[in-house]
Coordinates of C-alpha atoms in Angstrom, one line a residue:
M1 CA 120.9 139.4 31.9
F2 CA 121.1 135.7 31.1
V3 CA 118.2 135.9 28.7
Q4 CA 119.7 138.8 26.9
H5 CA 123.0 137.0 26.6
A6 CA 121.3 133.9 25.3
S7 CA 119.4 136.1 22.7
V8 CA 122.7 137.7 21.5
K9 CA 124.4 134.3 21.2
S10 CA 121.4 132.9 19.3
R11 CA 121.5 135.7 16.8
L12 CA 125.2 135.4 16.3
N13 CA 124.8 131.7 15.7
A14 CA 122.0 132.5 13.2
I15 CA 124.3 135.0 11.4
L16 CA 127.1 132.4 11.2
R17 CA 124.8 129.7 9.8
A18 CA 123.2 132.0 7.3
T19 CA 126.4 133.4 5.9
S20 CA 128.3 130.1 5.8
G21 CA 127.4 129.5 2.2
N22 CA 129.0 132.8 1.2
F23 CA 132.3 131.3 2.2
L24 CA 132.1 128.6 -0.5
E25 CA 130.9 131.1 -3.1
Q26 CA 133.7 133.6 -2.5
F27 CA 136.4 131.1 -1.8
D28 CA 136.0 129.6 -5.2
F29 CA 135.4 133.0 -7.0
F30 CA 138.6 134.4 -5.5
L31 CA 140.7 131.3 -6.4
F32 CA 139.4 131.6 -10.0
G33 CA 140.7 135.1 -10.1
F34 CA 144.0 134.5 -8.4
Y35 CA 144.9 131.5 -10.5
A36 CA 143.4 132.9 -13.7
T37 CA 146.7 132.5 -15.5
A38 CA 147.1 128.9 -14.5
I39 CA 143.4 128.1 -15.2
G40 CA 143.8 129.8 -18.6
N41 CA 146.7 127.6 -19.5
A42 CA 145.0 124.5 -18.3
F43 CA 141.6 125.0 -19.9
F44 CA 141.8 127.9 -22.4
P45 CA 145.2 127.8 -24.1
A46 CA 145.8 130.6 -26.5
E47 CA 148.4 132.3 -28.6
S48 CA 149.3 134.8 -25.9
E49 CA 149.0 135.2 -22.1
T50 CA 146.6 138.2 -22.6
A51 CA 144.3 136.1 -24.9
S52 CA 144.3 133.3 -22.4
L53 CA 143.4 135.7 -19.6
L54 CA 140.6 137.2 -21.6
N55 CA 139.2 133.7 -22.3
T56 CA 139.4 132.8 -18.6
F57 CA 137.8 136.1 -17.4
G58 CA 135.3 135.7 -20.2
V59 CA 134.1 132.4 -18.8
F60 CA 134.1 134.0 -15.3
W61 CA 131.8 136.7 -16.7
L62 CA 129.5 134.2 -18.6
G63 CA 128.8 132.5 -15.3
A64 CA 127.7 135.8 -13.9
L65 CA 125.2 136.2 -16.7
M66 CA 123.3 133.3 -15.1
R67 CA 122.9 135.4 -11.9
P68 CA 119.7 137.2 -13.1
V69 CA 118.2 133.8 -14.2
G70 CA 119.0 132.4 -10.8
A71 CA 117.7 135.5 -9.1
I72 CA 114.3 135.2 -10.7
M73 CA 113.9 131.4 -10.5
L74 CA 115.4 130.7 -7.1
G75 CA 114.3 134.1 -5.7
A76 CA 110.7 133.2 -6.5
Y77 CA 111.2 129.8 -4.8
I78 CA 112.6 131.4 -1.6
D79 CA 109.8 134.0 -1.5
R80 CA 107.2 131.2 -1.8
I81 CA 108.8 128.3 0.2
G82 CA 110.9 130.1 2.8
R83 CA 114.3 131.5 3.5
R84 CA 115.8 128.4 5.1
Q85 CA 114.9 125.9 2.5
G86 CA 115.9 128.2 -0.3
L87 CA 119.4 128.8 1.2
I88 CA 120.0 125.0 1.3
I89 CA 119.0 124.7 -2.4
T90 CA 121.4 127.4 -3.4
L91 CA 124.2 125.9 -1.5
S92 CA 123.6 122.5 -3.2
I93 CA 123.9 124.0 -6.7
M94 CA 127.0 126.0 -5.8
A95 CA 128.6 122.9 -4.4
V96 CA 128.1 121.0 -7.6
G97 CA 129.7 123.8 -9.7
T98 CA 132.7 123.9 -7.3
V99 CA 133.3 120.2 -7.6
I100 CA 133.1 120.3 -11.4
I101 CA 135.8 122.9 -11.7
A102 CA 138.1 121.3 -9.1
F103 CA 138.1 117.9 -10.8
C104 CA 137.8 118.8 -14.5
P105 CA 140.7 117.4 -16.5
S106 CA 142.8 119.9 -18.5
H107 CA 142.6 120.8 -22.2
A108 CA 145.7 118.7 -22.8
T109 CA 143.9 115.7 -21.5
I110 CA 140.4 115.8 -22.9
G111 CA 140.6 118.6 -25.5
I112 CA 137.7 120.9 -26.2
A113 CA 135.6 119.1 -23.5
A114 CA 137.6 120.8 -20.8
P115 CA 136.6 124.4 -21.3
I116 CA 133.0 123.2 -21.9
I117 CA 132.9 121.4 -18.6
V118 CA 134.5 124.4 -16.8
L119 CA 131.9 126.7 -18.4
A120 CA 129.1 124.4 -17.2
G121 CA 130.5 124.6 -13.6
R122 CA 130.7 128.4 -13.8
L123 CA 127.1 128.6 -15.1
L124 CA 125.9 126.5 -12.1
Q125 CA 127.8 128.7 -9.7
G126 CA 126.4 131.8 -11.3
F127 CA 122.9 130.4 -11.2
S128 CA 123.2 129.8 -7.5
A129 CA 125.1 133.0 -6.7
G130 CA 122.2 134.9 -8.3
V131 CA 120.2 134.5 -5.2
E132 CA 122.8 133.7 -2.5
V133 CA 123.5 137.4 -1.7
G134 CA 119.9 138.3 -1.8
G135 CA 118.7 135.3 0.2
V136 CA 121.3 135.8 2.9
S137 CA 120.8 139.6 3.1
V138 CA 117.0 139.2 3.4
Y139 CA 117.4 136.5 6.1
L140 CA 119.7 138.8 8.1
A141 CA 117.4 141.8 7.7
E142 CA 114.4 139.8 8.9
I143 CA 116.2 138.6 12.1
A144 CA 117.7 142.0 12.8
T145 CA 116.9 143.9 16.0
L146 CA 115.1 147.3 15.8
G147 CA 117.3 150.0 14.4
N148 CA 120.2 147.7 13.4
R149 CA 119.2 146.4 10.0
G150 CA 122.2 147.9 8.3
F151 CA 124.6 146.4 10.8
Y152 CA 123.0 142.9 10.5
T153 CA 122.9 142.8 6.7
S154 CA 126.5 144.0 6.5
F155 CA 127.6 140.6 7.7
Q156 CA 126.5 139.1 4.4
S157 CA 129.4 140.9 2.8
S158 CA 131.8 140.7 5.8
S159 CA 131.4 136.9 5.7
Q160 CA 132.7 136.8 2.2
Q161 CA 136.0 138.4 3.4
V162 CA 136.7 135.4 5.6
A163 CA 136.7 133.2 2.5
I164 CA 139.1 135.5 0.7
F165 CA 141.4 135.6 3.7
V166 CA 141.5 131.7 3.9
A167 CA 142.0 131.4 0.2
A168 CA 144.9 133.9 0.3
I169 CA 146.5 132.1 3.2
A170 CA 146.2 128.8 1.3
G171 CA 147.7 130.4 -1.8
Y172 CA 150.5 131.9 0.1
L173 CA 151.4 128.5 1.8
L174 CA 151.1 126.8 -1.5
N175 CA 153.5 129.2 -3.3
E176 CA 156.0 129.0 -0.4
S177 CA 156.0 125.2 -0.3
M178 CA 156.0 124.3 -4.0
P179 CA 158.0 125.3 -7.1
V180 CA 156.4 127.9 -9.3
E181 CA 156.2 125.4 -12.2
A182 CA 154.4 122.8 -10.1
V183 CA 151.8 125.4 -8.9
A184 CA 151.2 126.5 -12.4
S185 CA 150.9 122.9 -13.7
W186 CA 148.7 121.3 -11.1
G187 CA 149.3 122.8 -7.6
W188 CA 146.6 125.5 -8.2
R189 CA 144.0 122.7 -7.9
I190 CA 144.8 122.1 -4.2
P191 CA 142.9 125.1 -2.8
F192 CA 139.9 124.1 -4.9
F193 CA 140.0 120.6 -3.4
L194 CA 140.1 122.2 0.1
G195 CA 136.9 124.0 -0.8
C196 CA 135.3 120.7 -1.7
L197 CA 136.3 119.3 1.7
I198 CA 134.4 122.0 3.7
I199 CA 131.1 121.5 1.8
P200 CA 129.7 119.0 4.3
L201 CA 130.3 121.4 7.2
I202 CA 128.6 124.2 5.4
F203 CA 125.6 121.9 4.6
F204 CA 125.4 121.1 8.3
L205 CA 125.4 124.7 9.3
R206 CA 122.8 125.7 6.8
R207 CA 120.5 122.8 7.7
T208 CA 120.3 124.0 11.3
L209 CA 118.9 127.4 10.3
E210 CA 115.5 128.4 11.6
E211 CA 112.9 130.1 9.4
T212 CA 112.6 133.9 10.0
P213 CA 109.7 135.0 12.2
E214 CA 108.8 137.7 9.6
F215 CA 108.3 135.1 6.8
L216 CA 106.3 132.8 9.1
A217 CA 104.1 135.8 10.1
M218 CA 103.0 136.4 6.4
K219 CA 99.5 135.1 6.0
K220 CA 100.0 134.4 2.3
H221 CA 103.0 133.2 0.4
P222 CA 102.5 133.9 -3.3
A223 CA 103.0 131.3 -6.0
A224 CA 106.1 131.5 -8.2
G225 CA 104.3 133.0 -11.1
E226 CA 102.8 135.7 -8.8
V227 CA 106.3 136.5 -7.4
I228 CA 107.8 136.9 -10.9
A229 CA 104.9 139.0 -12.2
S230 CA 105.1 141.3 -9.1
A231 CA 108.9 141.6 -9.5
L232 CA 108.6 142.5 -13.1
A233 CA 105.9 145.1 -12.3
N234 CA 108.4 146.7 -9.9
W235 CA 111.1 147.0 -12.6
R236 CA 111.9 150.7 -11.8
T237 CA 112.9 149.6 -8.2
V238 CA 115.0 146.8 -9.6
V239 CA 116.8 149.1 -12.1
L240 CA 117.5 151.7 -9.4
G241 CA 118.7 148.9 -7.0
M242 CA 121.0 147.6 -9.7
M243 CA 122.5 151.0 -10.2
M244 CA 122.9 151.5 -6.5
A245 CA 124.8 148.2 -6.2
M246 CA 127.1 148.8 -9.2
L247 CA 129.9 150.6 -7.2
S248 CA 129.8 147.8 -4.6
T249 CA 130.2 145.0 -7.1
A250 CA 132.7 146.8 -9.3
T251 CA 135.1 147.7 -6.4
F252 CA 134.7 144.2 -4.8
Y253 CA 135.7 142.3 -7.9
F254 CA 138.5 144.8 -8.6
V255 CA 140.1 144.5 -5.1
T256 CA 139.6 140.7 -4.7
V257 CA 139.4 138.9 -8.0
Y258 CA 141.4 141.2 -10.3
T259 CA 144.0 142.8 -8.0
P260 CA 146.1 139.6 -7.7
T261 CA 146.3 139.3 -11.5
F262 CA 146.8 143.1 -11.8
G263 CA 149.7 143.0 -9.3
K264 CA 151.4 140.1 -11.0
T265 CA 150.9 140.6 -14.7
V266 CA 150.5 144.4 -15.0
L267 CA 152.5 145.8 -12.2
K268 CA 155.0 142.9 -12.3
L269 CA 155.1 142.5 -8.5
S270 CA 155.8 139.2 -6.9
T271 CA 153.1 136.5 -6.2
Q272 CA 153.9 136.9 -2.5
D273 CA 153.3 140.7 -2.6
A274 CA 150.0 140.2 -4.4
L275 CA 148.9 137.6 -1.8
L276 CA 149.9 139.7 1.1
V277 CA 147.9 142.7 -0.3
T278 CA 144.9 140.3 -0.7
L279 CA 145.2 139.1 2.9
L280 CA 145.0 142.7 4.1
V281 CA 142.2 143.4 1.7
A282 CA 140.1 140.7 3.3
V283 CA 140.8 141.8 6.8
T284 CA 140.1 145.5 6.0
N285 CA 136.9 144.7 4.1
F286 CA 135.7 142.6 7.1
I287 CA 136.1 145.6 9.4
W288 CA 134.7 148.3 7.1
N289 CA 131.4 146.5 6.2
P290 CA 129.8 146.4 9.7
I291 CA 131.1 149.9 10.3
G292 CA 129.4 151.1 7.2
G293 CA 126.2 149.3 8.2
A294 CA 126.2 150.6 11.7
L295 CA 126.9 154.2 10.6
S296 CA 124.0 154.1 8.2
D297 CA 121.8 152.9 11.0
R298 CA 122.7 156.1 12.9
I299 CA 122.8 158.8 10.3
G300 CA 120.8 157.3 7.4
R301 CA 121.7 155.4 4.2
K302 CA 121.7 158.4 1.9
P303 CA 124.7 160.4 3.3
V304 CA 126.9 157.4 3.4
L305 CA 126.0 156.2 -0.1
L306 CA 126.5 159.6 -1.6
A307 CA 129.7 160.4 0.2
I308 CA 131.5 157.2 -0.7
A309 CA 130.3 157.1 -4.3
S310 CA 131.4 160.7 -4.8
L311 CA 134.8 160.0 -3.4
A312 CA 135.2 157.0 -5.7
L313 CA 134.1 159.0 -8.7
M314 CA 136.8 161.7 -8.0
T315 CA 139.7 159.4 -7.0
A316 CA 139.6 156.1 -8.8
Y317 CA 141.6 157.0 -11.9
P318 CA 144.1 159.4 -10.2
A319 CA 144.9 156.7 -7.6
L320 CA 145.6 154.0 -10.1
N321 CA 147.6 156.5 -12.3
W322 CA 149.8 157.2 -9.3
L323 CA 150.2 153.5 -8.6
V324 CA 151.2 152.5 -12.2
S325 CA 153.6 155.4 -12.6
A326 CA 156.1 153.7 -10.4
P327 CA 154.7 150.4 -8.9
T328 CA 155.8 149.3 -5.5
F329 CA 154.3 147.0 -2.9
G330 CA 153.6 150.0 -0.6
K331 CA 151.8 152.0 -3.3
M332 CA 149.7 148.9 -4.3
L333 CA 148.8 148.4 -0.7
A334 CA 147.8 152.0 -0.2
V335 CA 145.5 152.0 -3.3
A336 CA 144.0 148.7 -2.3
M337 CA 143.2 150.0 1.2
M338 CA 141.5 153.1 -0.3
F339 CA 139.3 150.9 -2.5
C340 CA 138.6 148.6 0.5
F341 CA 137.4 151.6 2.5
Y342 CA 135.1 152.6 -0.4
F343 CA 133.8 149.0 -0.9
G344 CA 133.3 148.1 2.7
T345 CA 131.6 151.3 3.9
Y346 CA 129.4 151.5 0.8
S347 CA 128.5 147.8 0.7
G348 CA 127.7 147.7 4.4
T349 CA 125.2 150.5 3.8
M350 CA 123.9 149.4 0.4
L351 CA 122.8 146.0 1.5
G352 CA 120.4 147.4 4.1
A353 CA 119.2 150.1 1.7
L354 CA 118.4 147.5 -1.0
V355 CA 116.4 145.4 1.4
E356 CA 114.4 148.4 2.4
I357 CA 113.4 149.6 -1.1
V358 CA 112.0 146.3 -2.4
P359 CA 108.4 145.1 -1.7
A360 CA 108.2 142.7 1.2
H361 CA 106.3 139.8 -0.5
V362 CA 108.9 139.6 -3.3
R363 CA 111.8 140.8 -1.2
T364 CA 114.2 138.0 -2.1
T365 CA 113.4 138.1 -5.8
C366 CA 113.7 141.9 -6.3
F367 CA 116.8 142.2 -4.2
S368 CA 118.5 139.3 -5.9
L369 CA 117.6 140.4 -9.4
A370 CA 118.9 144.0 -8.8
F371 CA 122.1 142.7 -7.3
A372 CA 122.5 140.0 -9.9
L373 CA 122.2 142.5 -12.7
A374 CA 124.8 144.7 -11.1
A375 CA 127.1 141.8 -10.6
A376 CA 126.7 140.5 -14.1
L377 CA 126.9 143.9 -15.9
F378 CA 129.6 145.4 -13.8
G379 CA 131.0 143.3 -10.9
T380 CA 132.1 140.1 -12.5
F381 CA 132.7 141.9 -15.8
T382 CA 135.4 144.1 -14.0
P383 CA 138.4 141.7 -14.5
L384 CA 137.5 141.2 -18.2
A385 CA 136.9 145.0 -18.7
S386 CA 140.1 145.9 -16.9
T387 CA 142.2 143.5 -19.0
W388 CA 140.6 144.7 -22.2
L389 CA 140.9 148.4 -21.3
I390 CA 144.6 148.0 -20.6
E391 CA 145.2 146.1 -23.8
R392 CA 143.3 148.6 -26.0
T393 CA 144.4 151.9 -24.4
H394 CA 147.9 150.8 -23.3
D395 CA 147.1 152.8 -20.1
K396 CA 147.6 150.6 -17.1
A397 CA 145.5 152.9 -15.0
S398 CA 142.5 152.7 -17.4
P399 CA 140.5 150.3 -15.1
G400 CA 139.9 153.5 -13.0
F401 CA 137.6 154.8 -15.7
W402 CA 135.5 151.6 -15.3
L403 CA 135.2 152.2 -11.5
M404 CA 134.4 155.9 -12.0
F405 CA 131.5 155.0 -14.3
A406 CA 130.1 152.6 -11.7
A407 CA 130.4 155.3 -9.1
A408 CA 128.6 157.8 -11.3
L409 CA 125.6 155.5 -11.8
S410 CA 125.5 154.8 -8.0
V411 CA 125.4 158.5 -7.3
I412 CA 122.5 158.9 -9.7
A413 CA 120.6 156.0 -8.1
A414 CA 121.1 157.3 -4.5
L415 CA 119.9 160.7 -5.5
T416 CA 116.8 159.2 -7.1
I417 CA 116.0 156.7 -4.4
Y418 CA 116.4 159.2 -1.5
R419 CA 115.0 162.3 -3.3
G420 CA 115.2 165.1 -0.7
T421 CA 115.0 162.7 2.3
S422 CA 117.0 160.0 4.1
K423 CA 114.1 157.5 3.4
P424 CA 113.3 155.9 0.1
S425 CA 111.2 158.1 -2.1
R426 CA 107.9 157.2 -3.7
A427 CA 109.7 156.6 -7.0
V428 CA 111.0 153.2 -5.7
Q429 CA 107.8 152.0 -4.2
P430 CA 105.8 149.2 -5.8
L431 CA 103.8 150.1 -8.9
R432 CA 101.0 148.0 -7.5
P433 CA 99.9 147.9 -3.9
E434 CA 101.0 145.1 -1.6
P435 CA 98.6 142.2 -1.2
P436 CA 96.3 143.1 1.7
D437 CA 97.4 140.1 3.7
S438 CA 101.1 140.7 3.3
A439 CA 102.7 141.0 6.7
L440 CA 105.1 143.8 5.7
G441 CA 104.7 146.4 3.0
V442 CA 107.3 148.7 1.6
Q443 CA 106.7 151.5 4.0
A444 CA 107.1 149.1 7.0
A445 CA 110.3 147.8 5.4
S446 CA 111.9 151.3 5.4
R447 CA 113.7 152.7 8.3

């Protein structure tokens, strides 16, 4: 009994240390979305609030375009050197980007240099984030106990919700203790400074990670060029993985990064209302992710993925249309909780599924590239797309069409990947066989 308890405690500690870097990534990402208006005024002044928001969310999205680059370059590094060392490198790059944004002077102080510096910080963050999700998910999958891979990998996403919760609390306290004008002028930087202060603790946690037994058991670790070549050879798997992840990334960035701005600028609700909804979003997402992962461990990935994506396809626009017809705090909370259920259950399942469909010897690279493409093309583009759709269509519920499109692509991906079975079909297996001395092939990676 003591040995079993020690083993459980050891695995929980490993999960905490591995996911700690997600805190910094999502803490900063959420703050960027919540204070988008203030950041726009500080670094991207324009002739209108909408134009300033578009500039801000545009820079947010440009940073995401670096994700695929980071996925390939850093993913190849992790597949060659190891999970532990790679996760330390990604955290270092993310920390530099966070510090740059927190301390960058405003446009009024240094002119055009301000938006350029902020963009540089976002590019560094995007480069690092390109492999953070994949690196952590693969690490959790490789330390998972038999039959619980979905449950373990779901904590990659659940850990991000802790950052959103803390950021929302910080924002709420800030808005309660300072005048609105002061928050908009300079107070918005305070939560970013807090993020900088926790960087040393996260570094300590990451440095205590142990390498996964599965990586150590591999007899050959391919060179970076071999990893990249193999990942490109498996482009069909990457594309299907990207499509499968689109619903997860689109709903996540809608309910976390865009919802605060949507509540304040579109629905005209109070800042406190938007923050309270965000707090409940974080708590709900934290709960639904492991439930989704555990459920998929029991009944299979396919039924969960298809059920949630189909529900999102049918309800995204009608729900938002109901909300904007007569906005209230209660209606905004109800719609946000619905999207949280979709995101959490789907994401908790999708992470385990994506680990299982990629070749073992390039697992981090292929996973990261698929997820990075989904995040760049759909996830982090969601705030910009939502703002643009509302501006062009004059329909405040039009972001629902964006979410429905992501859901439709995810349905197609799930049907293709799990063609007639609950296990990945041959269509997503490597185009070239695994190296004979690879410790784990695609078939062994599947449930």
